[in-house]
Coordinates of C-alpha atoms in Angstrom, one line a residue:
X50 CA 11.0 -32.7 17.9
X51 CA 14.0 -35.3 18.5
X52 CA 16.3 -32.2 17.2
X53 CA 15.6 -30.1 20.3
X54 CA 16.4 -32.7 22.7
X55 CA 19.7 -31.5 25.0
X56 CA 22.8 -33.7 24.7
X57 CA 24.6 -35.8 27.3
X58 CA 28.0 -37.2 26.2
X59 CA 29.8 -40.5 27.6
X60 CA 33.2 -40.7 27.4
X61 CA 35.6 -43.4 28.2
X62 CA 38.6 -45.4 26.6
X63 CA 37.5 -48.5 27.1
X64 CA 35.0 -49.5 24.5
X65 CA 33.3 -51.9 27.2
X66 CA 32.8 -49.5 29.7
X67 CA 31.8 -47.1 26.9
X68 CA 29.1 -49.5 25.5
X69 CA 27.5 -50.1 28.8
X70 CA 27.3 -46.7 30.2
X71 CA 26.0 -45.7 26.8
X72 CA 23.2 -48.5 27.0
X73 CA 22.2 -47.7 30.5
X74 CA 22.0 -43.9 29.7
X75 CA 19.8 -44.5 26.7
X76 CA 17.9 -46.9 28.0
X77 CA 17.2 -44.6 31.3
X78 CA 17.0 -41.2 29.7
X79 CA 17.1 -41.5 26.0
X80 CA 13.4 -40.2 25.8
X81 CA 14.5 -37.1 26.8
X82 CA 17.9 -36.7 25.6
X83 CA 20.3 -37.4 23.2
X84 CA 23.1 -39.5 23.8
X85 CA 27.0 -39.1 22.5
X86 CA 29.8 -41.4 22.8
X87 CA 33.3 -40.6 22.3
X88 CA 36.3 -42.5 23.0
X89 CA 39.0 -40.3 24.0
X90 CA 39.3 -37.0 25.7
X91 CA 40.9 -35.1 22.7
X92 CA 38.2 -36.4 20.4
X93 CA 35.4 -35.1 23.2
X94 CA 36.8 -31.6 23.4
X95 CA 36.3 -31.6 19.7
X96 CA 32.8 -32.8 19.7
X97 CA 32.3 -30.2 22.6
X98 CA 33.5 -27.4 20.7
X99 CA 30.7 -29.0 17.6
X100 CA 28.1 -28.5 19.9
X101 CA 28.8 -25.4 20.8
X102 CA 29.0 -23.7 17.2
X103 CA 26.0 -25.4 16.3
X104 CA 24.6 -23.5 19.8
X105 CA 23.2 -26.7 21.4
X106 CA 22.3 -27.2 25.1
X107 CA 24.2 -30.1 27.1
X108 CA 23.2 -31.2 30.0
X109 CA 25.5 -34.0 31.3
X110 CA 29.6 -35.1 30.6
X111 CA 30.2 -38.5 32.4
X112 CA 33.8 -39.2 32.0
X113 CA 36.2 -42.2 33.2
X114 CA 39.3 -40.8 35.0
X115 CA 42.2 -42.9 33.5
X116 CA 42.3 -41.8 30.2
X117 CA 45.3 -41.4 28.0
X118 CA 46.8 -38.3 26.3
X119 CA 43.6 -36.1 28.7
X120 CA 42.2 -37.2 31.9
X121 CA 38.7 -37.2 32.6
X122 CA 39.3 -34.3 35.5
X123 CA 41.3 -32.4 32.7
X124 CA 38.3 -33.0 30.3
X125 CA 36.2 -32.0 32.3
X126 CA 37.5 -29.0 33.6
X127 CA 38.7 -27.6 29.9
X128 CA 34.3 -28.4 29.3
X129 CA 33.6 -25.3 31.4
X130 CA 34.6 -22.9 29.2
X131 CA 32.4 -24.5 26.8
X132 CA 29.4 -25.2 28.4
X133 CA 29.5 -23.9 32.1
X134 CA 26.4 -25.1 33.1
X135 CA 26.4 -28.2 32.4
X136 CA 26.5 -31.6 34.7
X137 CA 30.0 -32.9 35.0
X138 CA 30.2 -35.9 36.5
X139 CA 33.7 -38.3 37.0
X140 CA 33.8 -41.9 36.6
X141 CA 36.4 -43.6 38.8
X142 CA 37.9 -47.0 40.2
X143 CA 37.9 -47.5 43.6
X144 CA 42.0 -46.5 43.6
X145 CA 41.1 -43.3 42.2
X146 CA 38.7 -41.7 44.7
X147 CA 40.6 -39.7 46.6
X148 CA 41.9 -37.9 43.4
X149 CA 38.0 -38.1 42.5
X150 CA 36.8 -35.9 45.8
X151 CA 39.8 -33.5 45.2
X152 CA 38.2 -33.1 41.9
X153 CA 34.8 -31.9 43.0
X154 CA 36.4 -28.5 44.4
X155 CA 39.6 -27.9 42.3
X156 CA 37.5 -29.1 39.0
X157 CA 33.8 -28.1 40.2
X158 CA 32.5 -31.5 39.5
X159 CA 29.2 -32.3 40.7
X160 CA 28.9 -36.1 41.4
X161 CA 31.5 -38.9 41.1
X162 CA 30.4 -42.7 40.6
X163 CA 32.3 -45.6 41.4
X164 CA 32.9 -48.2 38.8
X165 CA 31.0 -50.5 38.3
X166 CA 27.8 -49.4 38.6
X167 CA 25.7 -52.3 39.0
X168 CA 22.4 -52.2 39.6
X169 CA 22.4 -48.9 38.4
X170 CA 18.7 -48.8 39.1
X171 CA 20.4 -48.0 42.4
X172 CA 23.8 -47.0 41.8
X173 CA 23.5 -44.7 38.6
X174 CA 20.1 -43.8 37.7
X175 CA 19.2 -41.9 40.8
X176 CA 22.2 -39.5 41.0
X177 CA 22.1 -38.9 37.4
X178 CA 18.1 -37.9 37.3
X179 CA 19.0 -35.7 40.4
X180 CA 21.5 -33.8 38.4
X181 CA 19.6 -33.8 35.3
X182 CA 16.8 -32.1 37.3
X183 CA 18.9 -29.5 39.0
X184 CA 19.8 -28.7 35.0
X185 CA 16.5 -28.8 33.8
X186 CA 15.5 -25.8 36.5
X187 CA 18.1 -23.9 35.6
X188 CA 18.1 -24.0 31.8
X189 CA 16.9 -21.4 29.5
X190 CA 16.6 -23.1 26.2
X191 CA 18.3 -21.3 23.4
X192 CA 16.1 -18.8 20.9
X193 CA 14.7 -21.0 18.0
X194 CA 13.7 -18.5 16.1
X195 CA 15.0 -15.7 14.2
X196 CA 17.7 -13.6 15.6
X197 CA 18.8 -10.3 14.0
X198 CA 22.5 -9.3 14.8
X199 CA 23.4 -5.5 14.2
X200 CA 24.1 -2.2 15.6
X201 CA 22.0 -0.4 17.3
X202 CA 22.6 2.7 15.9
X203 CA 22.3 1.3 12.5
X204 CA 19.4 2.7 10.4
X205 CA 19.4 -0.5 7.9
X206 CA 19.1 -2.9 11.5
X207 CA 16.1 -0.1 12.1
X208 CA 14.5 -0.7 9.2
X209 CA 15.2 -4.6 9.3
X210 CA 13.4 -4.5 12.6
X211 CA 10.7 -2.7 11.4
X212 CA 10.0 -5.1 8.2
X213 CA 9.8 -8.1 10.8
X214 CA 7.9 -6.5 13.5
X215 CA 5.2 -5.1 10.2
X216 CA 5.0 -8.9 9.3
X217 CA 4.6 -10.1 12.8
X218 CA 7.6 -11.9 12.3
X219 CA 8.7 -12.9 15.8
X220 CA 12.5 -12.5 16.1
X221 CA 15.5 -11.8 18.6
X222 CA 17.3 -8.8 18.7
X223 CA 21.2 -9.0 19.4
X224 CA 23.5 -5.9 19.6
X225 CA 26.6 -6.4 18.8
X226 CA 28.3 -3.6 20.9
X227 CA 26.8 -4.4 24.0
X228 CA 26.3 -8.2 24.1
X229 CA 28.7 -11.1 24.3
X230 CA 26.3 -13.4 23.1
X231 CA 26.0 -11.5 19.6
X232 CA 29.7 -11.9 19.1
X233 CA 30.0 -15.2 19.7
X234 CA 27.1 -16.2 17.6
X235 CA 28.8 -13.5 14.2
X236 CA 32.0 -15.8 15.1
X237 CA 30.7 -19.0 15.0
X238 CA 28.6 -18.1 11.9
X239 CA 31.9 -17.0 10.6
X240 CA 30.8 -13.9 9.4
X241 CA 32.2 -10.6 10.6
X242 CA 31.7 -7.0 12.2
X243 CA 31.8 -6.0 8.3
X244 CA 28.4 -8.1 7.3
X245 CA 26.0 -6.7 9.7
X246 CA 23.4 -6.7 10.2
X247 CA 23.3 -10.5 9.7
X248 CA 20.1 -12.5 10.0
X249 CA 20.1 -16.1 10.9
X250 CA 16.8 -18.0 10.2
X251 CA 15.4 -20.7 12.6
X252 CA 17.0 -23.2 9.7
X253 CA 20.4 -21.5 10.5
X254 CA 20.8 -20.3 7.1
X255 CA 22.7 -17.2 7.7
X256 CA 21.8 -13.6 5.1
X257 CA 24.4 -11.2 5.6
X258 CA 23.6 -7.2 5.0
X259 CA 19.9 -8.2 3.7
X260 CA 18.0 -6.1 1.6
X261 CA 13.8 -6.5 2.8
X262 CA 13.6 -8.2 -0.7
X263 CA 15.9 -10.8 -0.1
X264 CA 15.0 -11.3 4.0
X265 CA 11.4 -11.6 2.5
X266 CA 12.2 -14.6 0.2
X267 CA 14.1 -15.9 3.2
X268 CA 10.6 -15.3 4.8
X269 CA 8.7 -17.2 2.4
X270 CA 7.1 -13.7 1.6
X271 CA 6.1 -14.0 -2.1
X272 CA 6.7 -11.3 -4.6
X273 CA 6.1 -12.3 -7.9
X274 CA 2.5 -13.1 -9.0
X275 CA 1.3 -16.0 -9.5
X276 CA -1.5 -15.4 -12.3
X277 CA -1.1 -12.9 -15.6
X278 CA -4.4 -11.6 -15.7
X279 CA -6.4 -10.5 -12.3
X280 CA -10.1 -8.6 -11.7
X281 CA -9.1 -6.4 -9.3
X282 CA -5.7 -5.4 -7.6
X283 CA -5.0 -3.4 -4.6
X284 CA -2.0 -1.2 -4.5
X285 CA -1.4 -1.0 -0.8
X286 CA -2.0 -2.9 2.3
X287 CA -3.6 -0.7 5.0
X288 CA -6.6 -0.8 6.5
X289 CA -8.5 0.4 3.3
X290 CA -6.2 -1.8 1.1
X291 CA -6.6 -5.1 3.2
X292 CA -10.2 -4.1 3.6
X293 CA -10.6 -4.5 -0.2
X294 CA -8.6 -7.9 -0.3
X295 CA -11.2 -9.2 2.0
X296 CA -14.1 -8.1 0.7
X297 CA -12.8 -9.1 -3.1
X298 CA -12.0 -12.5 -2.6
X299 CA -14.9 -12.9 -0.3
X300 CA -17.4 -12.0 -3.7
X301 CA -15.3 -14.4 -6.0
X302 CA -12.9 -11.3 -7.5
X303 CA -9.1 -12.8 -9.0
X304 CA -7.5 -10.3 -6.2
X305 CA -4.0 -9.3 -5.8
X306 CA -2.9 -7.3 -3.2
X307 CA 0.5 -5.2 -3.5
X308 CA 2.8 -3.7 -0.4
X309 CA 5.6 -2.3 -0.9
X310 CA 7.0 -1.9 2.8
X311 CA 5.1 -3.4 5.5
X312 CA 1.1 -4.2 6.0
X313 CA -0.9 -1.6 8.0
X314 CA 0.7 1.5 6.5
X315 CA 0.6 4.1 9.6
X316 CA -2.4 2.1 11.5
X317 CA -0.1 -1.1 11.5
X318 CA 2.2 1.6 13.8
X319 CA -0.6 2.2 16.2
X320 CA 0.3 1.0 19.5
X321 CA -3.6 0.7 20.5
X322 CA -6.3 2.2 18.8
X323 CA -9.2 2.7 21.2
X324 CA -12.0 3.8 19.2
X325 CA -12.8 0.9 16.7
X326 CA -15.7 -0.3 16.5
X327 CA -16.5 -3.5 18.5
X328 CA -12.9 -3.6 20.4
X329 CA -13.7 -1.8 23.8
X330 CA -10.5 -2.4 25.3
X331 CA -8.6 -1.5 21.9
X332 CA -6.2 -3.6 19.6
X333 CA -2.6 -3.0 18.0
X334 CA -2.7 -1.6 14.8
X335 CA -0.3 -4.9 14.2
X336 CA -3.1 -6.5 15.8
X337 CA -5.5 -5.6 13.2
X338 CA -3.3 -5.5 10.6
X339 CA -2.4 -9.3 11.1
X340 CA -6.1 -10.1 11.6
X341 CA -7.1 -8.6 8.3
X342 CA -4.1 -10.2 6.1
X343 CA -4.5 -13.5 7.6
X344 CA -8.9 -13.1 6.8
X345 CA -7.6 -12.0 3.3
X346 CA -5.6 -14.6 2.1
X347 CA -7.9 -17.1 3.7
X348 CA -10.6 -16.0 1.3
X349 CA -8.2 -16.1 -1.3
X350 CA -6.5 -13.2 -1.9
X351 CA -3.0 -13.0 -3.0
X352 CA -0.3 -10.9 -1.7
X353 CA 3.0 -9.4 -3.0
X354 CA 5.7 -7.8 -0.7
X355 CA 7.8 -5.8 -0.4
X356 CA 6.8 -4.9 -4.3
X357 CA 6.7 -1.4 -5.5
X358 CA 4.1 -0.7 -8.4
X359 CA 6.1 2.3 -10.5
X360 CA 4.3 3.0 -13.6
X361 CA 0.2 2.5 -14.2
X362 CA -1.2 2.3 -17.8
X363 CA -4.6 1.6 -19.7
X364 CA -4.2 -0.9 -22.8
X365 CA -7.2 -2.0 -24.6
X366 CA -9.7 -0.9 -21.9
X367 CA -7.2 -3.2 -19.1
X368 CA -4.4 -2.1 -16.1
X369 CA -1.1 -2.7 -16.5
X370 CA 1.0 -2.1 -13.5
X371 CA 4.8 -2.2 -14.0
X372 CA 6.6 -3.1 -11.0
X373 CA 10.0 -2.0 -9.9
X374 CA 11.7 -5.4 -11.1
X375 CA 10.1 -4.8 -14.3
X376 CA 7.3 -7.4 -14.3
X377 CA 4.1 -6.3 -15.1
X378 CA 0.6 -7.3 -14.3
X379 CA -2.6 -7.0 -16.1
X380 CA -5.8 -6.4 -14.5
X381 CA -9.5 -5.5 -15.0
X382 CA -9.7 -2.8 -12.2
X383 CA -7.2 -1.1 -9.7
X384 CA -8.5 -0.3 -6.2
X385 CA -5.8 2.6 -5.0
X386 CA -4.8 2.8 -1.3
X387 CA -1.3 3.8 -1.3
X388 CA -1.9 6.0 1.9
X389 CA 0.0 8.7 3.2
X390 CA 3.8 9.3 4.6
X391 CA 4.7 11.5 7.2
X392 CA 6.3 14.4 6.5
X393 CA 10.1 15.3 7.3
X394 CA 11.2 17.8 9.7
X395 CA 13.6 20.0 7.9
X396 CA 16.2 21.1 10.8
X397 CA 20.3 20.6 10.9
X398 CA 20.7 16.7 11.3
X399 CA 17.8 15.3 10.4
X400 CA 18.7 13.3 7.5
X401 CA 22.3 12.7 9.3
X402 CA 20.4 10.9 12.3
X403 CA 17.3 9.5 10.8
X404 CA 17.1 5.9 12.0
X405 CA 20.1 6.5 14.4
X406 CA 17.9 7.8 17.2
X407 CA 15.7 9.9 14.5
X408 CA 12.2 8.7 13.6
X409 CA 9.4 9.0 11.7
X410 CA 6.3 7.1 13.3
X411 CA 5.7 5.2 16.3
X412 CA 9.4 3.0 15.8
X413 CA 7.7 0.5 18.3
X414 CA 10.8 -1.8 17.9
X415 CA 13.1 1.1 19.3
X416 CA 11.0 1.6 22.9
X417 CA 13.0 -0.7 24.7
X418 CA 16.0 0.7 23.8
X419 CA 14.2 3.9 25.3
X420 CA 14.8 2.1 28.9
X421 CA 15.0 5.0 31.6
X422 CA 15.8 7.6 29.0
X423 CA 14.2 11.1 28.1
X424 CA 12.5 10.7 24.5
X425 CA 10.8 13.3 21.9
X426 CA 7.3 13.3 19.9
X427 CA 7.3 16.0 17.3
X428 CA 3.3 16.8 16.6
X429 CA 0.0 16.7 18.4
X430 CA -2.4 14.3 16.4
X431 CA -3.7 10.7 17.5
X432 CA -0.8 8.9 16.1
X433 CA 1.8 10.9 18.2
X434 CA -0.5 10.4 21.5
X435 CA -0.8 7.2 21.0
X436 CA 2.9 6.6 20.2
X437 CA 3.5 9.1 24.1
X438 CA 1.5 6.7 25.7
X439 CA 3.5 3.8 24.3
X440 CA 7.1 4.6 25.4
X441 CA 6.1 6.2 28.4
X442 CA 5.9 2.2 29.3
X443 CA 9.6 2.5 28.9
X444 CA 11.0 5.6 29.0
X445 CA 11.8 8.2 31.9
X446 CA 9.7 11.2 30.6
X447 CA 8.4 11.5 27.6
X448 CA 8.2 15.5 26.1
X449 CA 5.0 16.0 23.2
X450 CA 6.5 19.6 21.0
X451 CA 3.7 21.3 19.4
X452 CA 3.3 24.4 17.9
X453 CA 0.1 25.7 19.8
X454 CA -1.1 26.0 23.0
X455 CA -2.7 22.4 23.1
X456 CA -3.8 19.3 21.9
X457 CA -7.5 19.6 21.8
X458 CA -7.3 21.0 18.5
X459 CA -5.7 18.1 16.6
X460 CA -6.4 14.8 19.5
X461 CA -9.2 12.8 20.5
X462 CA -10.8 13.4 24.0
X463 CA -9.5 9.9 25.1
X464 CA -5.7 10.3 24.4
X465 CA -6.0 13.7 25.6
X466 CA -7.1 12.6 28.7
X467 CA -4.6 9.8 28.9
X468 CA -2.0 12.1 28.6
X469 CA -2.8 14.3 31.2
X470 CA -3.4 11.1 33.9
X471 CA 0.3 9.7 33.0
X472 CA 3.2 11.6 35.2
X473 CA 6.0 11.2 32.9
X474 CA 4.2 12.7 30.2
X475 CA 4.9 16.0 29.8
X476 CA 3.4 18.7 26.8
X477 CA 5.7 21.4 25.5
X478 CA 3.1 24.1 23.8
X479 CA 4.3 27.2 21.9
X480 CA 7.8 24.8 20.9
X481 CA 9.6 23.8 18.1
X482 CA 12.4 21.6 17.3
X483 CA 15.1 24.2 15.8
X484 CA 18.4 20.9 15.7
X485 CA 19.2 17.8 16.4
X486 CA 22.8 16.6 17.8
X487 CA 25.1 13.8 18.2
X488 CA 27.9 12.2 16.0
X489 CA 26.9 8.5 15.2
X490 CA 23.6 8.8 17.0
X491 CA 21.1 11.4 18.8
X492 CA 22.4 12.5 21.6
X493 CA 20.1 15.9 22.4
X494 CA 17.8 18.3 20.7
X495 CA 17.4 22.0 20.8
X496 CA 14.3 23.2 21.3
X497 CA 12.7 26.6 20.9
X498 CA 10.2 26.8 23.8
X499 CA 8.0 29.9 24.1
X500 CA 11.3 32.2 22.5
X501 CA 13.7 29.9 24.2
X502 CA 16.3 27.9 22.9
X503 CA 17.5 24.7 25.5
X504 CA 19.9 22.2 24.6
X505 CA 18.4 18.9 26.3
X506 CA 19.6 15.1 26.4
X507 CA 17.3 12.8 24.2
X508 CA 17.6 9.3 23.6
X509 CA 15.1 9.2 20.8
X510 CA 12.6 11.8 18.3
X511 CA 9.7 10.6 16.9
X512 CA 8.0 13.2 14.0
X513 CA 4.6 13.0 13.2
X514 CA 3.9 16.3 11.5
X515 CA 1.2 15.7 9.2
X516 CA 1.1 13.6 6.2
X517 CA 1.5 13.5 2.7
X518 CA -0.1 11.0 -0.2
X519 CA 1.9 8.8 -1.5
X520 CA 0.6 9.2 -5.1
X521 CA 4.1 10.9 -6.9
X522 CA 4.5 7.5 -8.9
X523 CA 0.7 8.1 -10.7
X524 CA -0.1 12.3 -10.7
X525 CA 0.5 12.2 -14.0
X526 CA -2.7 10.3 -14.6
X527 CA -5.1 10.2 -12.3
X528 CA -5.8 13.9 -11.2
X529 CA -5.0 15.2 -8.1
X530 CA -5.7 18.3 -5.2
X531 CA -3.5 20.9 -4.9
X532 CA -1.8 18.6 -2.1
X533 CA -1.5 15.6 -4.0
X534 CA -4.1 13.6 -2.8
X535 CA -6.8 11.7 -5.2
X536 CA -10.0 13.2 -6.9
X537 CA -12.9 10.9 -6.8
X538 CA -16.6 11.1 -7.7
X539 CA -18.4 14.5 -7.9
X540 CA -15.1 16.3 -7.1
X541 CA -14.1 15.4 -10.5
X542 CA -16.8 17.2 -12.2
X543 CA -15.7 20.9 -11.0
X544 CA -12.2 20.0 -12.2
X545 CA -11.3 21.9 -15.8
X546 CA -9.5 19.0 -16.9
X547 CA -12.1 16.0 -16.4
X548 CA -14.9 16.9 -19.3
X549 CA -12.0 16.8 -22.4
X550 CA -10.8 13.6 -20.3
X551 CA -13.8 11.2 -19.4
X552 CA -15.2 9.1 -21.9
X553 CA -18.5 7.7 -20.1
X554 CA -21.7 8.3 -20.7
X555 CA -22.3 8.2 -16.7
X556 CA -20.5 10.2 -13.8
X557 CA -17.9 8.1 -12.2
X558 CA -19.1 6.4 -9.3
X559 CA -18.0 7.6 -5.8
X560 CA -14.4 5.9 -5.0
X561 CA -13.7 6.5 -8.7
X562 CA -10.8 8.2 -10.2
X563 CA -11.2 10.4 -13.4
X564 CA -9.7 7.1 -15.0
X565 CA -12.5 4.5 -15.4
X566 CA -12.1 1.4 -13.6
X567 CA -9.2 2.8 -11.2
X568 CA -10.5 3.4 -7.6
X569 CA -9.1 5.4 -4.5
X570 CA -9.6 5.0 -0.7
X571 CA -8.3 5.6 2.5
X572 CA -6.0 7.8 3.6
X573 CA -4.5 8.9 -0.6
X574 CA -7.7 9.8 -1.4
X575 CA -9.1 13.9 -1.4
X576 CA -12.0 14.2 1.3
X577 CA -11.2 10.9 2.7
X578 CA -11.4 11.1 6.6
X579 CA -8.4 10.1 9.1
X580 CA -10.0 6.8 11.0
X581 CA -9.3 3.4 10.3
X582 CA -12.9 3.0 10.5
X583 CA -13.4 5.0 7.5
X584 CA -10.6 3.3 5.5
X585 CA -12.2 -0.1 6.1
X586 CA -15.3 1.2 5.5
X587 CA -13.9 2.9 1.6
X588 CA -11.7 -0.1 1.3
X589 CA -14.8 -2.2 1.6
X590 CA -17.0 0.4 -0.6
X591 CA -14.5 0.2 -3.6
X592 CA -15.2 -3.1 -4.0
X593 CA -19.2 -2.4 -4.9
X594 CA -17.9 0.3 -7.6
X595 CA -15.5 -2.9 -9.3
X596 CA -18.4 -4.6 -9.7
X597 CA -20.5 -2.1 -11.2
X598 CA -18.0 -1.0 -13.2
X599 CA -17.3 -4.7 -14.6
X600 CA -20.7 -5.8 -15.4
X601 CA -21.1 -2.7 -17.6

């Protein structure tokens, strides 16, 4: 795009002059480049200063000597500050050279050309594409993206990361503390310290302090449906939930699909997950994740995100889901997959710290920041080994705390093994975390190990102690275990409550919830079993039982 092309500017006082080194310049390089003219020093210091707010590359100043009110030397050496890598090169009468090869030391020019310049086939051209090249192999072109500006530290620039990475929205991370760039880039935004985190779009559109709502309509991330009435809608988008998107719009179902943080639930967290079926060497769980969406919505399935569904009623035999904006939507069936969350540690701190150095999950965005530091993993099941054998990429030891004396109990044999082949991996069995310290940010742990308490340095926790369903928003109607998590099927029958409840002649079918035409699977639902294999496979399931249950 013509857009992305780097700049050179001409500048001289004589229009002349200025027309013919502009026409030999785009006639020579205009393919390539851009080309400004400006006829006076002042005026080219403030197109210089332009093009640096607007954070564009230049490669090349030519400037005439004699000019009034600044001097091309002057001009040239104020453009440093500006843009210190570009080409600066002098143009000079024949009086002037002396002054001209003074200027290459006190002013750092690189080139000065002697006026006039014809045939500059032989006289221009080749000096200029000599310097143009020395430019091009130094220049690293500026981030097109999105950049994110914030603190590190911050736990809403934590969860903004997060919501980009879950969306596999590719982005730059600036911190404003520790890098120069980030400043300068808030400044010429003019925004302040006060509006971060601030996220400027590959438009440059600028969203101060974003809520994921709002960052998501910058995202063109819908989250209002589209149609009022739907055959099946699937209330979260994890591997069971995207799993029923595909196979639903693949069989010619209305389907809408509803998330309300990120796609992938905990799966979509999965550094690598090794034993999927038909992946030998493993995939993300954003790998997957993206994979499935993308499949989805290519069949025809329709997302909303980041939507939360709050309240679930029957009318007239149809679902109506009321979302937290108040709309509501009207469907035929409801496949739920709202998964699970994991569940907090409950020492001094936690809630102080928690996305200042405190996670829950893998936090894949925050492992870099992990460089050549000592990290934490609370818990000993498959997401927590995967997540060890992820920042032990980046950090200097990583320390697993569990309760007993190992993993075998809770860990496949693969991450097990894993573990025990990587050096800076190290298990802490019989341990607990009792505290975690530090003012704006972690700064150390204490931790109980075998009867002892020890204060250690620790850049980072990451808690994955068991899980809990996310089903608070619908216990009230669709009957639950003791724990929370969804009855289904058969296990309906031998609850007290389901006979004064159930209005079918038949049983409900498998995935189905003691509410006809409202389905569970994956991780939410009682029984279900912790793979991603087997959350496809309900997701996938589900989708039979709609159609049974809307031909009756």
């Amino acid at each position: 795009m013509a857009s992305n092309k780097p700049f050179i500017l001409a500048v001289d006082d004589d229009p002349q002059v200025l027309a013919a080194i502009t026409r030999d310049l785009r006639q020579e390089f205009g393919k390539d480049y851009r080309i400004l003219r400006v006829g006076s020093g002042p005026e080219a210091l403030t197109t210089l200063q332009e093009l640096r707010v607007k954070e564009e590359s230049l490669a090349l100043i030519v400037a005439d000597q004699r000019m009034p009110d600044l001097e091309g030397v002057e001009l040239l050496t104020a453009s440093r500050d500006l843009f210190p890598d570009a080409k600066r090169v002098l143009l000079t009468a024949y009086a002037d050279t002396e002054a001209a090869i003074r200027a290459i030391n006190s002013a750092r020019l690189d080139h000065y050309l002697m006026k006039p310049w014809d045939p500059p086939e032989q006289l221009l051209f080749p000096t200029l594409h000599d310097l143009l090249n020395a430019w091009q192999a130094a220049h690293k072109p500026r981030y097109g993206g999105l950049r994110l500006i914030g603190f590190q530290w911050s736990p809403l620039s934590h969860e903004l990361k997060d919501f980009l990475s879950g969306y596999m929205v590719g982005y730059q991370w600036l911190d404003f503390e520790t890098q120069p760039e980030a400043q300068e880039l808030l400044k010429a935004s003019g925004y302040n310290s006060t509006d971060l985190p601030l996220v400027i779009c590959a438009d440059g559109t600028a969203v101060p302090n974003p809520t994921k709502a709002s960052l998501a309509q910058h995202l063109g991330i819908n989250s209002k449906a589209t149609q009022e009435m739907y055959d099946v809608v699937v209330v979260g988008a994890g591997p069971s939930g995207l799993a029923a998107a595909v196979y639903g719009a693949s069989e010619g179902l209305k389907t809408l699909i509803i998330e309300r943080q990120t796609p992938g639930g905990q799966a979509g967290t999965s550094s690598r997950i090794e034993n999927y079926l038909g992946f030998p060497t493993g995939l993300s769980g954003a790998e997957l994740t993206h994979r499935a969406w993308t499949q989805a919505v290519r069949l025809g399935a329709e997302f909303l995100a980041p939507q939360e569904v709050s309240q679930l009623c029957v009318q007239d035999g149809y679902k109506v889901l009321t979302l937290s904006d108040g709309s509501e939507i009207s469907t035929r069936a409801v496949v739920l997959t709202t998964g699970v969350s994991y569940r907090t540690l409950d020492v001094p701190g936690m809630d102080r710290l928690s996305g200042a150095g405190v996670y829950y999950g893998a936090a894949r965005t925050e492992a870099r920041s992990c460089d050549a530091q000592d990290v934490y993993i609370v818990g000993g099941g498959n997401s927590a080994g995967q997540a060890a054998m992820y920042l032990a990429t980046y950090a200097r030891r990583v320390f697993i705390v569990i309760r007993g004396a190992d993993l075998a109990a809770s860990m496949s044999a693969y991450l097990i093994e894993q573990i025990r082949s990587t050096p800076n991996i190290e298990l802490l069995p019989f341990s607990q975390v009792k505290e975690v310290c530090g003012q704006d940010h972690l700064e150390a742990v204490m931790v109980d190990i075998n009867g002892t308490v020890e204060k250690r340095p620790a850049r980072a926790l990451f808690v994955f102690i068991g899980a809990k369903p996310s089903t608070e928003w619908v216990n009230d109607q669709i009957f639950c275990d003791g724990k929370g998590f969804l009855l289904t099927g058969r296990d309906l029958l031998a609850d007290s409550r389901f006979a004064a409840t159930w209005k079918k002649q038949r049983e409900p079918f498998l995935l189905e919830t003691c509410v006809p035409g409202i389905f569970a699977a994956g991780d939410s639902r009682a029984g279900a079993m912790a793979r991603v294999a087997s959350a496809v496979g309900e997701g996938s399931m589900a989708i039979k039982f709609v159609h049974q249950y809307l031909d009756e």
